[in-house]
Structure formats: structure tokens, C-alpha cells
GROMACS .gro file of C-alpha atoms in nm:
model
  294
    1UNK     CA    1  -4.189  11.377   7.989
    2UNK     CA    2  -4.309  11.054   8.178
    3UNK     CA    3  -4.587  11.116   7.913
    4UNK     CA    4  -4.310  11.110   7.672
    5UNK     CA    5  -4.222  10.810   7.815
    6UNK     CA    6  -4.505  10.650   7.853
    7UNK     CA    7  -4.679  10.718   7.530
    8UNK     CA    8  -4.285  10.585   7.407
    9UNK     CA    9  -4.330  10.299   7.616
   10UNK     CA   10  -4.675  10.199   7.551
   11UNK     CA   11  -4.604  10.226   7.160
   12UNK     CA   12  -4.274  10.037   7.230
   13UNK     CA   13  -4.522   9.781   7.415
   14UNK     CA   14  -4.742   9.739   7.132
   15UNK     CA   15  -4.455   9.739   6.845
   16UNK     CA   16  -4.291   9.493   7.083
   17UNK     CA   17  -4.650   9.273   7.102
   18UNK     CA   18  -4.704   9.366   6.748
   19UNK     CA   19  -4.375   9.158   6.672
   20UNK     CA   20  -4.422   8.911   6.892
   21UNK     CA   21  -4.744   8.821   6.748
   22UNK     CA   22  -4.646   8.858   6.440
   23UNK     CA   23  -4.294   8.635   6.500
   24UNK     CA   24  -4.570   8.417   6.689
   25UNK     CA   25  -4.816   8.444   6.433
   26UNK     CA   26  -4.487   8.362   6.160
   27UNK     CA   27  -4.348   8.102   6.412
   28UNK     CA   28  -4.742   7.922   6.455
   29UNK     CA   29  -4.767   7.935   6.052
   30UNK     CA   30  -4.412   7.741   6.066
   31UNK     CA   31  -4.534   7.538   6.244
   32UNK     CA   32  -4.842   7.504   6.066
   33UNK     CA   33  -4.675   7.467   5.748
   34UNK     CA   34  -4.417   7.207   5.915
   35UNK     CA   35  -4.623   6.998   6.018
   36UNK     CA   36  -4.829   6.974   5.711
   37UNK     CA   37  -4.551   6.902   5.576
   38UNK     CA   38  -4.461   6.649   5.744
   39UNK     CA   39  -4.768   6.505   5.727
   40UNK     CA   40  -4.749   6.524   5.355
   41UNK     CA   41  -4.408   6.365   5.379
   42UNK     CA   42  -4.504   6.092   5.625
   43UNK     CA   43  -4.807   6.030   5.372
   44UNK     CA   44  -4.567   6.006   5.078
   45UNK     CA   45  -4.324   5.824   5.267
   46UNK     CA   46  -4.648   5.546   5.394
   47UNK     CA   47  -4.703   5.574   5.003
   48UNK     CA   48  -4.385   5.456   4.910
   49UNK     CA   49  -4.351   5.191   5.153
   50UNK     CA   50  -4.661   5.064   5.062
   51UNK     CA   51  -4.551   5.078   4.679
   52UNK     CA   52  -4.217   4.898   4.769
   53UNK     CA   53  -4.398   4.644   4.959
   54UNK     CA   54  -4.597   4.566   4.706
   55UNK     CA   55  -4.309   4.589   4.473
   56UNK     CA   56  -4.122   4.342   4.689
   57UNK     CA   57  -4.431   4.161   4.735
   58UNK     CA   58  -4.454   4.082   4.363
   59UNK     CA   59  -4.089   4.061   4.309
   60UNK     CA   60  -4.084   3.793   4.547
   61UNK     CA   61  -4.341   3.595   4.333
   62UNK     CA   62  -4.170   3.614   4.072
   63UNK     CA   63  -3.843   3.539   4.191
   64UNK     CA   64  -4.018   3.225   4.369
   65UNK     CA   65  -4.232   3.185   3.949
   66UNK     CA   66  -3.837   3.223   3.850
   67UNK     CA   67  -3.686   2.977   4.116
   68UNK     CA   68  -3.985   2.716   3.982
   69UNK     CA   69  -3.926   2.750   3.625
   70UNK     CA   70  -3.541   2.781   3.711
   71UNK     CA   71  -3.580   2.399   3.888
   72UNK     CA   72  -3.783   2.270   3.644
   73UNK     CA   73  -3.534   2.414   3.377
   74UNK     CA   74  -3.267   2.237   3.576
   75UNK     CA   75  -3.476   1.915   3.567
   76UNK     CA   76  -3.517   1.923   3.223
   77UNK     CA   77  -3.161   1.983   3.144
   78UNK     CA   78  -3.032   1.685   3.395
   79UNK     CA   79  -3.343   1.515   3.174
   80UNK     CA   80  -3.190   1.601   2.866
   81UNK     CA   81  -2.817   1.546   2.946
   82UNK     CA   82  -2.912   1.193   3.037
   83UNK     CA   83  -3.110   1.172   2.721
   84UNK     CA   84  -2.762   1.269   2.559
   85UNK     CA   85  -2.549   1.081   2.736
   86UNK     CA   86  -2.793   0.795   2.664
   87UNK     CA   87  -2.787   0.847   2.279
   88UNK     CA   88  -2.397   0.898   2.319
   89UNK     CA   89  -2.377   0.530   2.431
   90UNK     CA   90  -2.657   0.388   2.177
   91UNK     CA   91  -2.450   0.546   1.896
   92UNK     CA   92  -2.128   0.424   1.979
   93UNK     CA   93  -2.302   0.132   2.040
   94UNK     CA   94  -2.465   0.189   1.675
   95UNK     CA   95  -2.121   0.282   1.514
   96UNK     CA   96  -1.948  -0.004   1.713
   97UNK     CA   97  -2.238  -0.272   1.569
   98UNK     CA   98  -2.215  -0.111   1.228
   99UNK     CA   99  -1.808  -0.155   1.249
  100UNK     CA  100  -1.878  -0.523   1.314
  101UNK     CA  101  -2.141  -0.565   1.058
  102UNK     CA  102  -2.006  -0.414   0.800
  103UNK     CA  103  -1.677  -0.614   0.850
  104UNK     CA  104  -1.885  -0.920   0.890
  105UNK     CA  105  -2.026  -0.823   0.591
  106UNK     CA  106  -1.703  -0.754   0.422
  107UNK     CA  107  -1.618  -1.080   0.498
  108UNK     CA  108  -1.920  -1.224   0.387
  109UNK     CA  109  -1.900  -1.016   0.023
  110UNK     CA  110  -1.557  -1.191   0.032
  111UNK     CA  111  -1.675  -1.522   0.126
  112UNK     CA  112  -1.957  -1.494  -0.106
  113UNK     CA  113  -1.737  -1.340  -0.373
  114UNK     CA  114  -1.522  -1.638  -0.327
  115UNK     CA  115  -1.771  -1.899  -0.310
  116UNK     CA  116  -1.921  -1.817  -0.650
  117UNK     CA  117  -1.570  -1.792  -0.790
  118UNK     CA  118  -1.545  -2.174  -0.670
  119UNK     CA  119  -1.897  -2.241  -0.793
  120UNK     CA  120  -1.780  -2.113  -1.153
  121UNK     CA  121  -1.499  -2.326  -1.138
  122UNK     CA  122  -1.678  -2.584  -1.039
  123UNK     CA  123  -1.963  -2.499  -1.312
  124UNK     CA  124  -1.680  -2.431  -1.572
  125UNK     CA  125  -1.524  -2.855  -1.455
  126UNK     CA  126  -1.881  -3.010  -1.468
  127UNK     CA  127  -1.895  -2.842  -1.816
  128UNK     CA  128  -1.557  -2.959  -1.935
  129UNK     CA  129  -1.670  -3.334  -1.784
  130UNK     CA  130  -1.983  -3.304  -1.928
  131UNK     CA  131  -1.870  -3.213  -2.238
  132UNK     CA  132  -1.598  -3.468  -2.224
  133UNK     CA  133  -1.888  -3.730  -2.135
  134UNK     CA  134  -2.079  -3.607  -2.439
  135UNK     CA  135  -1.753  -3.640  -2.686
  136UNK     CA  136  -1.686  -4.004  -2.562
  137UNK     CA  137  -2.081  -4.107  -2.567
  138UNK     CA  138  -2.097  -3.952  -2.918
  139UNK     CA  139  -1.796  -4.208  -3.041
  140UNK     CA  140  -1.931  -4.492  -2.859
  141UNK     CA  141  -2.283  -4.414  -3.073
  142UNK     CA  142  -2.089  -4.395  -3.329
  143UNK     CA  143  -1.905  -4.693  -3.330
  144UNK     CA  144  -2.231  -4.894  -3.206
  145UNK     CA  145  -2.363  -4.712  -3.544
  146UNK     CA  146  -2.057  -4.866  -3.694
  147UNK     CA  147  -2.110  -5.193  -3.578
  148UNK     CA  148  -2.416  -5.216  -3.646
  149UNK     CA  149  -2.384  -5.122  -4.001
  150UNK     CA  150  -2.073  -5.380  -4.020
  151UNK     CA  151  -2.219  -5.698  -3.865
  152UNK     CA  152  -2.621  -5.701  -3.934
  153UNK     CA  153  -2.757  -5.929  -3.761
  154UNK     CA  154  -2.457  -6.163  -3.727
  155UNK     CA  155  -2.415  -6.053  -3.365
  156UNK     CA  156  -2.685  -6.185  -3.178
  157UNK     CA  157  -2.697  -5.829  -2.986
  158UNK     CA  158  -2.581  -5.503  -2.994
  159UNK     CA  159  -2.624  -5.248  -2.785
  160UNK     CA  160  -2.550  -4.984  -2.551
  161UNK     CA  161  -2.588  -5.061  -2.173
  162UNK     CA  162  -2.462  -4.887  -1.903
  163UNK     CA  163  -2.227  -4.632  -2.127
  164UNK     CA  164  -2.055  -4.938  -2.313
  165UNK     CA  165  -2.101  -5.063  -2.631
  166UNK     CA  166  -2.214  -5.434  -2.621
  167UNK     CA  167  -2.136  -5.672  -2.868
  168UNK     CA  168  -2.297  -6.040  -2.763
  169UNK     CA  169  -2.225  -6.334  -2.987
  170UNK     CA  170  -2.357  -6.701  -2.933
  171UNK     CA  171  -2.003  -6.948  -2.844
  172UNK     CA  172  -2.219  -7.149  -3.082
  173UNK     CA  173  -2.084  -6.901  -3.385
  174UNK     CA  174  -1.751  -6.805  -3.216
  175UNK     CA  175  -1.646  -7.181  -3.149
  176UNK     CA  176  -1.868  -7.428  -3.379
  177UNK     CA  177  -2.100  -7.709  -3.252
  178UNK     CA  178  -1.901  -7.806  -2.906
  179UNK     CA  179  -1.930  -7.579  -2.602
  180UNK     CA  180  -1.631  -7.722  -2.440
  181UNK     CA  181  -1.400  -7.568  -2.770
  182UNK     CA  182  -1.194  -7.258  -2.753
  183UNK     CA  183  -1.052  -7.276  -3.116
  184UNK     CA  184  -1.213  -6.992  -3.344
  185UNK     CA  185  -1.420  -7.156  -3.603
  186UNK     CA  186  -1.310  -7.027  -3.964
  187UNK     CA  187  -1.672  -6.921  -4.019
  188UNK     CA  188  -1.676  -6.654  -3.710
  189UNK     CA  189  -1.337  -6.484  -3.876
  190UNK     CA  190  -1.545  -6.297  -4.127
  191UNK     CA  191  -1.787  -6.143  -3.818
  192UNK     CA  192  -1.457  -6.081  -3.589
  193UNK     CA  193  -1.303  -5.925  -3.866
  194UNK     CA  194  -1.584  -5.696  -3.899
  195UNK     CA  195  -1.589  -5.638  -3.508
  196UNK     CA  196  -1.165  -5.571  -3.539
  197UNK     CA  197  -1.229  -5.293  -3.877
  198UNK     CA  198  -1.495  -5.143  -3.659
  199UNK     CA  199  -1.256  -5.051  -3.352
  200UNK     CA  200  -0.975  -5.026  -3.519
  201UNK     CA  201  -1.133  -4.699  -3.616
  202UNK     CA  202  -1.204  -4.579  -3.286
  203UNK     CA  203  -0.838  -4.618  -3.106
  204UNK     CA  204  -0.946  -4.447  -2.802
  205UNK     CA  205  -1.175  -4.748  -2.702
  206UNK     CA  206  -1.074  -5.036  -2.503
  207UNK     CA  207  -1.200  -5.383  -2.563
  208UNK     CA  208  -1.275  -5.639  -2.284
  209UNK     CA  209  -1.363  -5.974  -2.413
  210UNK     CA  210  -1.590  -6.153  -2.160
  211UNK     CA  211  -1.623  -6.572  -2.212
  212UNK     CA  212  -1.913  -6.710  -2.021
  213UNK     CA  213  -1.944  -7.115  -2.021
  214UNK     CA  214  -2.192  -7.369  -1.876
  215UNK     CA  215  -2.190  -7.604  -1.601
  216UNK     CA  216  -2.027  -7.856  -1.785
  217UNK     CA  217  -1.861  -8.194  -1.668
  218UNK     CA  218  -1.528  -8.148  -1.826
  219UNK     CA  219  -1.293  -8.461  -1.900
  220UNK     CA  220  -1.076  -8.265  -2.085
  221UNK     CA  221  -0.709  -8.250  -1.924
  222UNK     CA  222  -0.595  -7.940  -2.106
  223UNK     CA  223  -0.924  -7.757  -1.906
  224UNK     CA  224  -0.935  -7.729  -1.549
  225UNK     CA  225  -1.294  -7.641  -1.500
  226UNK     CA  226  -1.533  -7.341  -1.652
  227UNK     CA  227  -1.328  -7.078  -1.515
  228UNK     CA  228  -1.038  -7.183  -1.702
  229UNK     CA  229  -1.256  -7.282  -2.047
  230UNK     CA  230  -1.419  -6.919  -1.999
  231UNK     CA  231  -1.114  -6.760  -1.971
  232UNK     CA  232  -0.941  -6.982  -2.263
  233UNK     CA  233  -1.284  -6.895  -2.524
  234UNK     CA  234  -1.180  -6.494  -2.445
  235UNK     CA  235  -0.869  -6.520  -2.474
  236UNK     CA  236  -0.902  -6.707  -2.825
  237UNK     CA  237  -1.114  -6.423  -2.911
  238UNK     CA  238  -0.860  -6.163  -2.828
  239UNK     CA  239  -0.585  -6.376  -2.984
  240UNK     CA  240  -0.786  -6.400  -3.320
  241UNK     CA  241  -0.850  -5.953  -3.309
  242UNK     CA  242  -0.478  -5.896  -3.253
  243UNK     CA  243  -0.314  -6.174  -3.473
  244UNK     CA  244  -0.551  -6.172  -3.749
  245UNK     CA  245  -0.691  -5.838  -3.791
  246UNK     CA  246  -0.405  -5.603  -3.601
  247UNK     CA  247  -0.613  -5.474  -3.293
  248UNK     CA  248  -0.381  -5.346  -3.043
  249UNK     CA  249  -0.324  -5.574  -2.783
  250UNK     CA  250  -0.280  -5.326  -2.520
  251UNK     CA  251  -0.621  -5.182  -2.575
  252UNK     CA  252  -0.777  -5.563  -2.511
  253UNK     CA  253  -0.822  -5.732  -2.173
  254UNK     CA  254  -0.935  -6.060  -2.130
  255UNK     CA  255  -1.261  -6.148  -1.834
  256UNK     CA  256  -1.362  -6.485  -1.762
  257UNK     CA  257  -1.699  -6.530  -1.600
  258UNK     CA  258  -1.753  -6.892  -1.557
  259UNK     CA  259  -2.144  -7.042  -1.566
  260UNK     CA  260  -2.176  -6.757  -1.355
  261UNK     CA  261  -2.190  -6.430  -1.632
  262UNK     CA  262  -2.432  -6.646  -1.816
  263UNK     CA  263  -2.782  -6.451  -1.861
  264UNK     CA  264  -2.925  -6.767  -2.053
  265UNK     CA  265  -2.869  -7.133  -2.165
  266UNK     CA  266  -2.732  -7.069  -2.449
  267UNK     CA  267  -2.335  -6.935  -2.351
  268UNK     CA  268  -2.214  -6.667  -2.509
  269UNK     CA  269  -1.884  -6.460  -2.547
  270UNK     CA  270  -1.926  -6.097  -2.512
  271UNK     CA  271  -1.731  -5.799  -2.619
  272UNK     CA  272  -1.744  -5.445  -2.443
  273UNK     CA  273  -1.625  -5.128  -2.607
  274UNK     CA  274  -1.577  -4.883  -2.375
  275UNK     CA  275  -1.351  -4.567  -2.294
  276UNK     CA  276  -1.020  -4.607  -2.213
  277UNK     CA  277  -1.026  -4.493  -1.831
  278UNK     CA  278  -0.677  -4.293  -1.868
  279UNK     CA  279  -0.770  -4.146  -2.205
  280UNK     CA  280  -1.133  -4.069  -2.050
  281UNK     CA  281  -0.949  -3.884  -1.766
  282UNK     CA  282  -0.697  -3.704  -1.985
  283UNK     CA  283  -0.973  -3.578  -2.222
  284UNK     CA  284  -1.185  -3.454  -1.961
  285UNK     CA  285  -0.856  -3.297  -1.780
  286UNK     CA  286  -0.785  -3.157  -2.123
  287UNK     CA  287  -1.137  -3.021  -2.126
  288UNK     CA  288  -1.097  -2.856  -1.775
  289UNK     CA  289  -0.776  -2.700  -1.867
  290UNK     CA  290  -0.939  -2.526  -2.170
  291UNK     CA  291  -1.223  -2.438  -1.960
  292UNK     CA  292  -1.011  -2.246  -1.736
  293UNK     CA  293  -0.872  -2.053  -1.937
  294UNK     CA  294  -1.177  -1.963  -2.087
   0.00000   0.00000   0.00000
């Protein structure tokens, strides 16, 4: 029995140590396998941290790359917002100038416009004067033509001076032998006659009959001095047109130069056909008014 019991006993002992070693043996392989695993884990785990380190590491460079390019990219916009603002100002600027110039030069089209309208009027009146200037030289070539043709050389000159016809006849043929006499000699009818058929034709002339006289000593009461005899020898002359040959008398006017018109010794009594200043001025107003409405 205590055989029994220890035989029981002693296998009990050794199932007992058999477990023990084995739960030891189980419990030393946990432990085993714990801590290589942990060690595998705390390798993994120094893995990752490394890898996030250098993740961080290199996120941090380029979040500083992105902060750089993210200053510079606020630099450049600032740059370009002032470049903006700046061609904001130049083209108002621009549009404000252009405003002004083109209503300057709106103005100036209109000034300009205007101007040559005036300088076509102006072209269209020196036309109509010109023309007007060209009508009343043509009759005074005429008439000098006329005269010409009428008095050979009876006249002693005839000619056209300073836009007048100029008839010039010796006193000696007006008046006879004596320079002191304002009577019309019978002999210088004929020529005045000749003078009167000539502008009779041409009623838009005027006549001035200009007596020049020497330096004489005068004892004659009825004559003052030269100016008077001057003035009597035209007058005669004027007399003789409208009494004896019908001139118009308002178309004649009488000028008395004294010694002082003379040109030579010999005295003469001169006779200028010109234009009737009024009829000149209505004929070139007459002119303008057609030119206008041209």
C-alpha cells in the first residue's frame, strides 16, 4: 500500500514535473516568442518612426520650397497688381487725353472746316472782284481802242496809265495861240467831238478833265491867278462835251492843277476816263452776289 502510494506519488511527482516543465517549457517559449515579438514590433515601430521622420523631414522642405514659392508668388502678385493699378491710371489717363484730343480735334475739324468755308468765300469774292476788274479793264481797252481809232494822232497822247484811260491834248489845240485863253477854239470841236462820240458809248465811265497852266504873269482881271485859269480851261472843256456833243454832265468833274500838274513846257489839258467808283463797286458787288450763289 505505501508502495501503492508511493509508486502513485512518485508518478504523480513526475506527471506533476512533467507539467510543470512542460507549462514552463510553454510559459519560456511565451516568453520566447513575446519577446521576439516585441522585438520585431519595436523594430517595426523604430522603422516607422524613422520613415515618418523622414517623411516629416521632407515634408518640411517642401512646405518651407512651398512657403518660398508661396512668397515669391505673393511678390509677384503685389508686383503685378501695382503693374495693374499702374496701367489702370495710364489708361484713364490715355482715355482722358484721347477725350481731350479728340475734342480738340473736333474743334479743330470745325475750325478748319470753317476756315476753308471762309477761304472759299473769300476765293469765290476775289474771283467776283477780279472778274469785275477784268470786265471794267476790258471796256477801258476798249474805249482807249476807240479813241484811238477816233482821234489819230490829233491827241498828242493816249494811253493807259495807272488803270485810266489818258487822253492828253496840247492847250495849244484846245485854246488857239494864247495860253492865258479858256475859250474853245472852233478847230479843237471836231477832236472833242470825237473824244464826246467815243464815251458817250461807254456810259459807265466817268470823265475828269484836268487843266494844267504855266507860271504866267496874268493882267487879266477876269483871272485870278493859274489856279483859277486851270480850273476855267477844264471847265471850258467840260462845258464844250456836255453843251455841244450831249455828254452827261454828271459823269464829268472838273480838276485844276495849276503850273503844278504840268509834266512839260508846253501846258496841256488832260482828260481821264476811268470807272465810275459807285458803278465799279456795284458791279463787283453784283459779281459777289452771283458768286455766292454759285
Amino acid at each position: 500500500m505505501l508502495f501503492v502510494k508511493k509508486f502513485y506519488f512518485s508518478n504523480c511527482n513526475k506527471s506533476i514535473l512533467k507539467s510543470m516543465k512542460n507549462i514552463i517549457l510553454l510559459a519560456s517559449v511565451l516568453l520566447i516568442s513575446t519577446s521576439s515579438l516585441h522585438a520585431q514590433k519595436k523594430k517595426d515601430l523604430l522603422d516607422e518612426i524613422d520613415k515618418l521622420r523622414k517623411e516629416l523631414k521632407t515634408t518640411k522642405g517642401e512646405l518651407n520650397d512651398s512657403r518660398k514659392k508661396e512668397k515669391a508668388m505673393l511678390t509677384r502678385v503685389e508686383t503685378v497688381e501695382a503693374q495693374v493699378k499702374d496701367l489702370k491710371e495710364t489708361n484713364a489717363s490715355l482715355l482722358t487725353n484721347m477725350g481731350n484730343f479728340t475734342e480738340l480735334s473736333k474743334k479743330k475739324a470745325q475750325n478748319l472746316e470753317s476756315s476753308l468755308s471762309s477761304l472759299q468765300e473769300k476765293d469765290k469774292q476775289l474771283k467776283a472782284i477780279n472778274d469785275a476788274i477784268s470786265e471794267s479793264d476790258a471796256t477801258k481797252l476798249e474805249t482807249l481802242k476807240v479813241l484811238k481809232n477816233a482821234l489819230g494822232d490829233k491827241a498828242n497822247t493816249i494811253a493807259l496809265k495807272n488803270g485810266s484811260v489818258l487822253v492828253t491834248v496840247a492847250n495849244t489845240t484846245l485854246f488857239g495861240e494864247s495860253d492865258k485863253s479858256y475859250v474853245i477854239d472852233e478847230k479843237a470841236k471836231s477832236l472833242l467831238g470825237n473824244i464826246a462820240k467815243a464815251i458817250n458809248s461807254k456810259p459807265n465811265l466817268k470823265i475828269i478833265v484836268e487843266g494844267n497852266s504855266n507860271a504866267l504873269n496874268i493882267k487879266d482881271k477876269s483871272i485870278s491867278d493859274n489856279w483859277d485859269l486851270s480850273s476855267k480851261q477844264a471847265a471850258a472843256v467840260v462845258r464844250t462835251l456836255q453843251n455841244d456833243f450831249k455828254v452827261d454832265p454828271k459823269r464829268m468833274e472838273v480838276l485844276a492843277k495849276s503850273e503844278y500838274g504840268s509834266q512839260s513846257i508846253e501846258t496841256s489839258t488832260r482828260i481821264i476816263i476811268d470807272a465810275k467808283f459807285d458803278e465799279f463797286y456795284n458791279l463787283v458787288k453784283e459779281h459777289m452776289k452771283n458768286a455766292s450763289k454759285g
